[in-house]
mmCIF file of C-alpha atoms and ligand atoms in Angstrom:
data_model
loop_
_atom_site.group_PDB
_atom_site.id
_atom_site.type_symbol
_atom_site.label_atom_id
_atom_site.label_comp_id
_atom_site.label_asym_id
_atom_site.label_seq_id
_atom_site.Cartn_x
_atom_site.Cartn_y
_atom_site.Cartn_z
ATOM 1 C CA MET J 677 102.781 63.103 76.336
ATOM 2 C CA ASP J 678 104.440 63.259 72.908
ATOM 3 C CA ALA J 679 106.729 66.315 72.613
ATOM 4 C CA SER J 680 105.922 66.808 68.910
ATOM 5 C CA LEU J 681 102.262 67.545 69.711
ATOM 6 C CA ILE J 682 103.272 69.984 72.463
ATOM 7 C CA LYS J 683 105.638 71.691 70.002
ATOM 8 C CA LEU J 684 102.854 72.003 67.421
ATOM 9 C CA ALA J 685 100.520 73.548 70.027
ATOM 10 C CA ALA J 686 103.183 76.045 71.116
ATOM 11 C CA GLU J 687 103.980 77.056 67.534
ATOM 12 C CA HIS J 688 100.287 77.604 66.756
ATOM 13 C CA ALA J 689 99.995 79.804 69.852
ATOM 14 C CA GLY J 690 103.123 81.825 69.003
ATOM 15 C CA ILE J 691 105.062 80.450 71.998
ATOM 16 C CA PRO J 692 108.756 79.480 71.497
ATOM 17 C CA PRO J 693 108.932 75.673 71.934
ATOM 18 C CA THR J 694 112.064 75.611 74.102
ATOM 19 C CA LEU J 695 113.327 72.326 75.536
ATOM 20 C CA GLU J 696 112.362 73.518 79.024
ATOM 21 C CA LEU J 697 108.798 74.275 77.850
ATOM 22 C CA LEU J 698 108.467 70.857 76.184
ATOM 23 C CA ARG J 699 109.874 69.052 79.230
ATOM 24 C CA LYS J 700 107.769 70.853 81.871
ATOM 25 C CA THR J 701 104.570 70.695 79.825
ATOM 26 C CA ALA J 702 104.974 66.961 79.174
ATOM 27 C CA HIS J 703 105.616 66.429 82.888
ATOM 28 C CA PHE J 704 102.489 68.419 83.852
ATOM 29 C CA ILE J 705 100.242 66.561 81.393
ATOM 30 C CA ASP J 706 101.620 63.176 82.543
ATOM 31 C CA VAL J 707 100.927 64.064 86.204
ATOM 32 C CA LEU J 708 97.432 65.322 85.263
ATOM 33 C CA LEU J 709 96.439 62.229 83.293
ATOM 34 C CA GLU J 710 97.809 59.942 86.004
ATOM 35 C CA ALA J 711 95.882 61.761 88.764
ATOM 36 C CA ASN J 712 92.785 61.892 86.542
ATOM 37 C CA GLN J 713 92.456 58.120 86.846
ATOM 38 C CA SER J 714 91.460 58.432 90.491
ATOM 39 C CA VAL J 715 90.157 62.047 90.765
ATOM 40 C CA ASN J 716 87.931 63.671 88.154
ATOM 41 C CA LEU J 717 90.086 66.598 86.973
ATOM 42 C CA THR J 718 89.520 66.864 83.218
ATOM 43 C CA ALA J 719 87.315 65.320 80.557
ATOM 44 C CA ILE J 720 89.948 66.100 77.902
ATOM 45 C CA THR J 721 92.443 63.219 77.829
ATOM 46 C CA GLU J 722 93.005 62.298 74.179
ATOM 47 C CA PRO J 723 96.523 63.633 73.250
ATOM 48 C CA PHE J 724 95.402 65.691 70.253
ATOM 49 C CA ALA J 725 92.586 67.316 72.255
ATOM 50 C CA VAL J 726 94.988 68.013 75.143
ATOM 51 C CA ALA J 727 97.366 69.745 72.695
ATOM 52 C CA THR J 728 94.673 71.956 71.184
ATOM 53 C CA ARG J 729 92.065 72.576 73.871
ATOM 54 C CA HIS J 730 94.379 72.621 76.891
ATOM 55 C CA LEU J 731 97.736 73.806 75.543
ATOM 56 C CA GLN J 732 97.284 75.966 72.432
ATOM 57 C CA ASP J 733 94.139 77.514 73.943
ATOM 58 C CA CYS J 734 95.801 78.335 77.283
ATOM 59 C CA TRP J 735 98.940 79.732 75.636
ATOM 60 C CA THR J 736 97.030 82.049 73.286
ATOM 61 C CA PRO J 737 96.310 84.828 75.861
ATOM 62 C CA ALA J 738 100.032 85.120 76.735
ATOM 63 C CA ARG J 739 100.366 87.842 74.065
ATOM 64 C CA PHE J 740 98.090 90.159 76.109
ATOM 65 C CA ILE J 741 99.993 89.820 79.405
ATOM 66 C CA ALA J 742 102.866 92.202 80.168
ATOM 67 C CA GLU J 743 106.309 91.029 81.352
ATOM 68 C CA GLY J 744 106.392 90.336 85.107
ATOM 69 C CA ALA J 745 102.626 90.803 85.601
ATOM 70 C CA SER J 746 100.835 89.475 88.673
ATOM 71 C CA VAL J 747 98.065 87.169 87.433
ATOM 72 C CA ILE J 748 95.191 85.395 89.191
ATOM 73 C CA ASP J 749 93.532 82.476 87.384
ATOM 74 C CA VAL J 750 89.982 82.396 88.764
ATOM 75 C CA GLY J 751 88.333 78.931 88.762
ATOM 76 C CA THR J 752 91.515 77.308 87.500
ATOM 77 C CA GLY J 753 90.228 73.722 87.913
ATOM 78 C CA ALA J 754 93.131 71.413 87.089
ATOM 79 C CA GLY J 755 95.325 74.462 86.347
ATOM 80 C CA PHE J 756 93.952 75.932 83.113
ATOM 81 C CA PRO J 757 95.026 78.358 81.807
ATOM 82 C CA GLY J 758 97.355 79.156 84.761
ATOM 83 C CA ILE J 759 99.828 76.240 84.670
ATOM 84 C CA PRO J 760 100.539 76.170 80.901
ATOM 85 C CA LEU J 761 100.753 79.983 80.943
ATOM 86 C CA PHE J 762 103.232 79.932 83.812
ATOM 87 C CA ILE J 763 105.349 77.221 82.132
ATOM 88 C CA ALA J 764 105.559 79.424 79.027
ATOM 89 C CA ARG J 765 105.947 82.653 80.999
ATOM 90 C CA PRO J 766 107.920 82.027 84.220
ATOM 91 C CA ASP J 767 108.258 85.828 84.541
ATOM 92 C CA LEU J 768 104.611 85.960 85.703
ATOM 93 C CA ASN J 769 103.692 86.070 89.372
ATOM 94 C CA MET J 770 100.907 83.480 89.058
ATOM 95 C CA THR J 771 98.141 82.691 91.566
ATOM 96 C CA LEU J 772 95.673 79.846 91.019
ATOM 97 C CA LEU J 773 92.257 80.042 92.723
ATOM 98 C CA ASP J 774 89.603 77.344 92.906
ATOM 99 C CA ALA J 775 86.644 76.507 95.113
ATOM 100 C CA ALA J 776 87.039 72.707 94.806
ATOM 101 C CA ALA J 777 89.308 71.169 97.466
ATOM 102 C CA LYS J 778 90.269 68.103 95.404
ATOM 103 C CA ARG J 779 91.494 70.279 92.511
ATOM 104 C CA VAL J 780 93.431 72.520 94.891
ATOM 105 C CA ARG J 781 95.131 69.470 96.448
ATOM 106 C CA PHE J 782 96.120 68.286 92.965
ATOM 107 C CA LEU J 783 97.548 71.726 92.110
ATOM 108 C CA GLU J 784 99.526 71.884 95.367
ATOM 109 C CA SER J 785 101.115 68.581 94.436
ATOM 110 C CA VAL J 786 101.878 69.839 90.890
ATOM 111 C CA VAL J 787 103.610 72.926 92.301
ATOM 112 C CA ARG J 788 105.721 70.775 94.655
ATOM 113 C CA GLN J 789 106.719 68.469 91.778
ATOM 114 C CA LEU J 790 107.268 70.987 88.971
ATOM 115 C CA PHE J 791 108.118 74.269 90.650
ATOM 116 C CA ALA J 792 109.852 73.205 93.865
ATOM 117 C CA GLU J 793 112.549 75.921 93.575
ATOM 118 C CA THR J 794 110.103 78.859 93.596
ATOM 119 C CA LEU J 795 106.805 77.405 94.912
ATOM 120 C CA ILE J 796 105.082 79.639 92.366
ATOM 121 C CA PRO J 797 102.251 79.455 91.223
ATOM 122 C CA ARG J 798 100.660 80.190 94.573
ATOM 123 C CA VAL J 799 97.556 78.010 95.058
ATOM 124 C CA ILE J 800 94.484 79.263 96.955
ATOM 125 C CA HIS J 801 91.395 77.303 97.958
ATOM 126 C CA GLY J 802 88.420 79.660 98.086
ATOM 127 C CA ARG J 803 85.544 81.329 96.321
ATOM 128 C CA ALA J 804 86.272 84.331 94.119
ATOM 129 C CA GLU J 805 83.359 86.337 95.534
ATOM 130 C CA GLU J 806 84.767 85.954 99.079
ATOM 131 C CA LEU J 807 88.467 86.440 98.275
ATOM 132 C CA GLY J 808 87.552 89.529 96.256
ATOM 133 C CA HIS J 809 86.815 91.331 99.565
ATOM 134 C CA ASP J 810 90.120 90.292 101.164
ATOM 135 C CA LEU J 811 92.399 93.358 101.148
ATOM 136 C CA CYS J 812 95.426 91.153 100.402
ATOM 137 C CA HIS J 813 93.830 90.285 97.054
ATOM 138 C CA ARG J 814 91.362 93.069 96.202
ATOM 139 C CA GLU J 815 92.707 95.267 93.371
ATOM 140 C CA LYS J 816 96.152 93.640 93.781
ATOM 141 C CA TYR J 817 96.570 91.883 90.400
ATOM 142 C CA ASP J 818 97.654 93.230 87.012
ATOM 143 C CA VAL J 819 95.523 90.542 85.364
ATOM 144 C CA ALA J 820 92.575 88.311 86.350
ATOM 145 C CA ILE J 821 92.009 85.540 83.813
ATOM 146 C CA ALA J 822 89.362 82.811 83.629
ATOM 147 C CA ARG J 823 88.317 80.047 81.264
ATOM 148 C CA ALA J 824 85.138 77.955 81.301
ATOM 149 C CA VAL J 825 83.895 79.078 84.714
ATOM 150 C CA THR J 826 80.540 80.823 84.205
ATOM 151 C CA SER J 827 78.660 83.389 82.099
ATOM 152 C CA LEU J 828 80.443 86.677 81.394
ATOM 153 C CA PRO J 829 78.250 88.927 83.635
ATOM 154 C CA VAL J 830 78.881 86.591 86.624
ATOM 155 C CA LEU J 831 82.546 86.144 85.727
ATOM 156 C CA ALA J 832 83.025 89.924 85.601
ATOM 157 C CA GLU J 833 81.759 90.181 89.190
ATOM 158 C CA TYR J 834 84.147 87.388 90.264
ATOM 159 C CA CYS J 835 87.184 88.790 88.431
ATOM 160 C CA LEU J 836 87.144 92.599 88.178
ATOM 161 C CA PRO J 837 87.439 93.180 91.966
ATOM 162 C CA PHE J 838 90.882 91.498 91.850
ATOM 163 C CA VAL J 839 92.217 93.804 89.125
ATOM 164 C CA LYS J 840 94.324 96.933 89.820
ATOM 165 C CA LEU J 841 93.369 100.190 88.118
ATOM 166 C CA GLU J 842 94.426 100.002 84.439
ATOM 167 C CA GLY J 843 94.908 96.236 84.777
ATOM 168 C CA LEU J 844 93.121 93.598 82.668
ATOM 169 C CA PHE J 845 90.322 91.083 83.074
ATOM 170 C CA ILE J 846 90.800 88.416 80.380
ATOM 171 C CA ALA J 847 87.827 86.135 79.721
ATOM 172 C CA MET J 848 88.415 83.070 77.533
ATOM 173 C CA LYS J 849 85.226 82.117 75.748
ATOM 174 C CA GLY J 850 83.955 79.949 72.907
ATOM 175 C CA ARG J 851 82.144 81.022 69.775
ATOM 176 C CA ASP J 852 79.803 83.473 71.544
ATOM 177 C CA ASP J 853 81.714 86.355 73.119
ATOM 178 C CA GLU J 854 78.764 87.316 75.462
ATOM 179 C CA THR J 855 79.872 90.964 75.588
ATOM 180 C CA GLU J 856 76.436 92.353 74.720
ATOM 181 C CA GLU J 857 74.742 90.791 77.774
ATOM 182 C CA ALA J 858 77.732 91.652 80.014
ATOM 183 C CA LYS J 859 78.035 95.344 79.046
ATOM 184 C CA ARG J 860 76.142 96.625 82.092
ATOM 185 C CA ALA J 861 78.025 94.347 84.529
ATOM 186 C CA ILE J 862 81.423 95.332 83.113
ATOM 187 C CA GLY J 863 80.612 99.062 83.446
ATOM 188 C CA LEU J 864 79.184 98.745 86.979
ATOM 189 C CA LEU J 865 82.325 96.922 88.113
ATOM 190 C CA GLY J 866 84.690 99.580 86.721
ATOM 191 C CA GLY J 867 85.664 97.868 83.457
ATOM 192 C CA GLU J 868 85.712 98.890 79.813
ATOM 193 C CA LEU J 869 85.694 96.520 76.835
ATOM 194 C CA GLU J 870 89.029 96.923 75.039
ATOM 195 C CA GLU J 871 89.274 94.119 72.500
ATOM 196 C CA ILE J 872 87.601 90.956 71.282
ATOM 197 C CA TYR J 873 90.241 88.605 69.860
ATOM 198 C CA ARG J 874 89.042 85.660 67.784
ATOM 199 C CA TYR J 875 91.218 82.667 66.974
ATOM 200 C CA GLU J 876 91.061 79.019 65.963
ATOM 201 C CA LEU J 877 92.695 75.942 67.401
ATOM 202 C CA PHE J 878 94.553 73.826 64.866
ATOM 203 C CA GLU J 879 92.358 71.269 63.119
ATOM 204 C CA ILE J 880 89.283 72.393 65.095
ATOM 205 C CA ASP J 881 86.714 74.199 63.026
ATOM 206 C CA VAL J 882 85.236 76.310 65.819
ATOM 207 C CA PRO J 883 86.122 79.936 66.599
ATOM 208 C CA PHE J 884 87.269 80.791 70.104
ATOM 209 C CA THR J 885 87.255 84.248 71.694
ATOM 210 C CA ILE J 886 89.378 86.167 74.182
ATOM 211 C CA ILE J 887 87.678 89.211 75.688
ATOM 212 C CA ILE J 888 89.982 91.902 77.012
ATOM 213 C CA ILE J 889 88.498 94.280 79.575
ATOM 214 C CA ARG J 890 90.503 97.182 81.012
ATOM 215 C CA LYS J 891 89.795 98.303 84.605
ATOM 216 C CA ARG J 892 89.153 102.043 84.434
ATOM 217 C CA THR J 893 87.664 102.856 87.855
ATOM 218 C CA ALA J 894 87.776 101.220 91.295
ATOM 219 C CA THR J 895 85.135 98.550 91.969
ATOM 220 C CA LEU J 896 82.546 99.728 94.509
ATOM 221 C CA PRO J 897 82.876 98.046 97.927
ATOM 222 C CA ARG J 898 79.475 96.338 97.571
ATOM 223 C CA TYR J 899 80.877 94.097 94.782
ATOM 224 C CA PRO J 900 81.274 91.173 94.588
ATOM 225 C CA ARG J 901 77.931 90.362 96.209
ATOM 226 C CA ARG J 902 77.187 87.084 97.969
ATOM 227 C CA THR J 903 77.075 83.889 95.862
ATOM 228 C CA ALA J 904 73.270 83.555 95.907
ATOM 229 C CA ALA J 905 72.689 87.190 94.867
ATOM 230 C CA ILE J 906 75.258 86.976 92.044
ATOM 231 C CA LYS J 907 73.588 83.868 90.648
ATOM 232 C CA ARG J 908 69.984 85.026 91.219
ATOM 233 C CA ARG J 909 70.450 88.528 89.806
ATOM 234 C CA PRO J 910 73.526 88.784 87.539
ATOM 235 C CA LEU J 911 74.401 92.462 87.061
HETATM 236 N N1 LIG Q 1383 89.421 76.937 84.163
HETATM 237 C C1 LIG Q 1383 89.497 75.486 84.089
HETATM 238 C C2 LIG Q 1383 89.518 75.017 82.648
HETATM 239 O O1 LIG Q 1383 89.394 75.841 81.763
HETATM 240 O O2 LIG Q 1383 89.687 73.799 82.435
HETATM 241 C C3 LIG Q 1383 88.400 74.821 84.928
HETATM 242 C C4 LIG Q 1383 87.021 74.957 84.420
HETATM 243 S S1 LIG Q 1383 85.854 74.122 85.442
HETATM 244 C C5 LIG Q 1383 84.578 73.854 84.305
HETATM 245 C C6 LIG Q 1383 85.285 75.455 86.482
HETATM 246 C C7 LIG Q 1383 86.070 75.581 87.768
HETATM 247 O O3 LIG Q 1383 85.695 76.820 88.385
HETATM 248 C C8 LIG Q 1383 85.779 74.493 88.776
HETATM 249 O O4 LIG Q 1383 87.004 73.885 89.153
HETATM 250 C C9 LIG Q 1383 85.108 75.204 89.943
HETATM 251 O O5 LIG Q 1383 85.448 74.651 91.198
HETATM 252 C C10 LIG Q 1383 85.630 76.621 89.773
HETATM 253 N N2 LIG Q 1383 84.737 77.663 90.309
HETATM 254 C C11 LIG Q 1383 83.433 77.874 90.002
HETATM 255 N N3 LIG Q 1383 82.949 78.936 90.677
HETATM 256 C C12 LIG Q 1383 83.973 79.418 91.432
HETATM 257 C C13 LIG Q 1383 84.093 80.507 92.356
HETATM 258 N N4 LIG Q 1383 83.060 81.291 92.629
HETATM 259 N N5 LIG Q 1383 85.294 80.727 92.946
HETATM 260 C C14 LIG Q 1383 86.353 79.904 92.672
HETATM 261 N N6 LIG Q 1383 86.286 78.857 91.816
HETATM 262 C C15 LIG Q 1383 85.127 78.609 91.202
#
């Protein structure tokens, strides 16, 4: 992918466009588009759309994440936002989680190709609502982040159990921030709405939203519930 478009995306997101960032990002996008020809990983393939919707968008939440934070990207798909974020912020201890085996296999291959020295990000195949009960992951992350996975009340039940006390759940959303319908869920899971950050992607006339939720109290052991209950009766 053309480095000038990657540079433009980084500048619009407030990320320094270092040579290393341009090189690693171009490598990742090339590997993604190549693999996408045989496995369905992303519908966004046109270079301009990749620069805005995949790169600028995924770099925008970096400003909310503290130096050296442990981060879990829940429902990462082909690695969004986790891989671009980690390329821009190699100080992060990044974990990528997804329920789809083919996407996890792709991500494992990306980590071997791009991050062979550290083997970070760590890639996990599993469902958030199951891993959220595993004591190696429950309340172990400074930040749980997710983009384009599900509605905010359901996403809160997937993500908040992973977050340490005083850590953050960062939900990346479109025009509608969904906080009104998720208020009850966020409170029940121990969270508190801290900030709604609105931004635009260059040359795209649609507002996007980042919702920042601070974990104030421990999540009760009964959450997350089983998949069917979460979907049938969102909190
Ligand atoms: N976050 C990526 C992005 O922004 O491009 C991927 C979005 S894709 C529409 C949603 C992804 O969430 C899928 O890869 C799916 O397998 C994953 N997913 C959905 N529910 C999940 C769950 N309960 N636990 C883990 N992954 C889940």
